[in-house]
CSV table of C-alpha atoms in Angstrom, one decimal:
chain,number,residue,atom,x,y,z
A,1047,MET,CA,97.8,118.9,108.6
A,1048,PRO,CA,98.9,116.0,108.2
A,1049,HIS,CA,102.5,115.9,109.8
A,1050,PHE,CA,104.8,113.0,108.9
A,1051,ILE,CA,107.6,112.7,111.4
A,1052,ILE,CA,110.5,110.5,110.3
A,1053,ASP,CA,112.5,109.1,113.0
A,1054,CYS,CA,115.6,107.1,111.8
A,1055,SER,CA,119.2,106.0,112.6
A,1056,GLU,CA,121.9,108.5,111.3
A,1057,GLY,CA,123.0,105.4,109.1
A,1058,ILE,CA,120.0,106.0,107.0
A,1059,LEU,CA,121.1,109.5,105.8
A,1060,LYS,CA,124.3,108.1,104.6
A,1061,GLN,CA,122.3,105.9,102.2
A,1062,LYS,CA,120.0,108.7,100.8
A,1063,SER,CA,119.6,112.2,101.6
A,1064,PRO,CA,117.1,113.7,104.1
A,1065,GLU,CA,115.5,115.7,101.4
A,1066,TYR,CA,115.0,112.5,99.2
A,1067,ILE,CA,113.5,110.6,102.0
A,1068,MET,CA,111.2,113.4,102.9
A,1069,GLN,CA,110.2,114.1,99.4
A,1070,VAL,CA,109.2,110.1,99.0
A,1071,VAL,CA,107.0,110.3,101.9
A,1072,TYR,CA,105.5,113.6,100.7
A,1073,ASP,CA,104.8,112.3,97.3
A,1074,THR,CA,103.4,108.9,98.2
A,1075,ALA,CA,101.0,110.7,100.9
A,1076,LYS,CA,100.0,113.0,98.0
A,1077,LEU,CA,99.2,110.0,95.8
A,1078,THR,CA,96.7,108.7,98.2
A,1079,LYS,CA,94.6,111.8,97.6
A,1080,LEU,CA,93.6,111.9,101.3
A,1081,PHE,CA,95.2,115.3,102.0
A,1082,ALA,CA,95.5,118.7,100.1
A,1083,PRO,CA,99.0,118.6,98.9
A,1084,GLU,CA,99.8,122.2,100.5
A,1085,GLU,CA,99.1,120.8,103.7
A,1086,ILE,CA,101.2,118.0,103.8
A,1087,LYS,CA,104.2,118.5,106.3
A,1088,VAL,CA,107.3,116.0,106.5
A,1089,ARG,CA,110.3,116.4,108.9
A,1090,ILE,CA,113.1,113.9,109.7
A,1091,ASN,CA,114.9,113.2,113.1
A,1092,PRO,CA,118.1,111.3,112.8
A,1093,PHE,CA,119.4,109.6,115.7
A,1094,GLN,CA,123.1,109.2,116.7
A,1095,HIS,CA,122.2,107.1,119.9
A,1096,TYR,CA,119.5,104.4,120.0
A,1097,ASN,CA,119.0,100.7,120.9
A,1098,THR,CA,117.0,98.4,118.6
A,1099,GLY,CA,116.9,95.0,120.3
A,1100,ASN,CA,120.5,95.6,121.6
A,1101,LYS,CA,121.6,95.4,118.0
A,1102,ASP,CA,123.4,98.1,115.9
A,1103,GLU,CA,121.1,98.2,113.0
A,1104,ASP,CA,119.6,101.0,111.1
A,1105,PHE,CA,115.7,101.7,111.2
A,1106,ILE,CA,113.0,104.0,110.1
A,1107,HIS,CA,109.8,104.7,111.9
A,1108,ILE,CA,107.2,107.3,110.8
A,1109,PHE,CA,104.7,108.9,113.0
A,1110,ALA,CA,101.8,110.1,111.0
A,1111,ASN,CA,99.6,112.6,112.7
A,1112,ILE,CA,96.4,113.2,110.7
A,1113,MET,CA,92.9,114.9,111.2
A,1114,GLU,CA,90.3,112.5,112.5
A,1115,GLY,CA,87.9,111.6,109.7
A,1116,ARG,CA,89.7,108.9,107.5
A,1117,ASN,CA,88.5,105.3,107.8
A,1118,THR,CA,90.7,102.6,108.9
A,1119,ASN,CA,91.1,101.2,105.3
A,1120,GLN,CA,92.3,104.7,104.1
A,1121,LYS,CA,94.8,104.8,107.1
A,1122,ALA,CA,96.1,101.3,106.5
A,1123,ASN,CA,96.5,102.1,102.9
A,1124,LEU,CA,98.5,105.2,103.6
A,1125,SER,CA,100.8,103.2,105.9
A,1126,ARG,CA,101.1,100.4,103.5
A,1127,GLN,CA,101.9,102.7,100.3
A,1128,ILE,CA,104.6,104.5,102.4
A,1129,ILE,CA,106.3,101.6,103.8
A,1130,LYS,CA,106.2,99.9,100.4
A,1131,GLU,CA,108.2,102.8,98.8
A,1132,LEU,CA,110.7,103.0,101.7
A,1133,LYS,CA,111.3,99.3,101.5
A,1134,THR,CA,111.9,99.6,97.7
A,1135,ILE,CA,114.5,102.6,98.6
A,1136,PHE,CA,116.1,100.7,101.7
A,1137,PRO,CA,115.9,96.8,100.8
A,1138,ASP,CA,118.7,96.2,103.5
A,1139,VAL,CA,117.0,98.0,106.4
A,1140,LEU,CA,115.1,95.5,108.6
A,1141,VAL,CA,113.2,97.8,110.6
A,1142,ILE,CA,110.6,100.1,108.6
A,1143,SER,CA,107.4,100.9,110.2
A,1144,MET,CA,104.8,103.5,110.7
A,1145,ASN,CA,101.7,104.4,112.8
A,1146,ILE,CA,99.1,106.8,112.6
A,1147,ARG,CA,97.3,108.9,115.2
A,1148,ASP,CA,94.3,111.0,114.7
A,1149,PHE,CA,94.0,114.7,115.8
A,1150,GLU,CA,90.6,115.6,117.3
A,1151,LYS,CA,88.9,118.4,115.3
A,1152,ALA,CA,87.5,119.7,118.6
A,1153,THR,CA,90.8,120.2,120.4
A,1154,TYR,CA,93.1,121.1,117.5
A,1155,CYS,CA,93.9,124.7,117.2
A,1156,ASN,CA,96.6,126.7,115.0
A,1157,LYS,CA,97.6,130.2,114.5
A,1158,ALA,CA,94.9,130.9,111.8
A,1159,MET,CA,92.2,129.8,114.1
A,1160,VAL,CA,92.9,132.3,116.9
């Protein structure tokens, strides 16, 4: 926990490597000090086929799945910081966005818990 899943157009990966993009998201999340560094997980899903308002434009959207317990200001800051970094790296990409979803502690389970 947390999981940062980056959905993007394939064109994004022609501009920067997936490893670089994932590292930027990881480093930025780590700098917020909301998470233990060893628990931050980042993945990327490039899409060849997509429709962004009937336009052929590159996009990046990040789905952050985090354990409940952070307040709205902390989550808003996390989103702002990650988007700010990506905006710097991809100044010509018009759609860069992120949303955060909370996991419920009561219903979360992983291998170590069983």
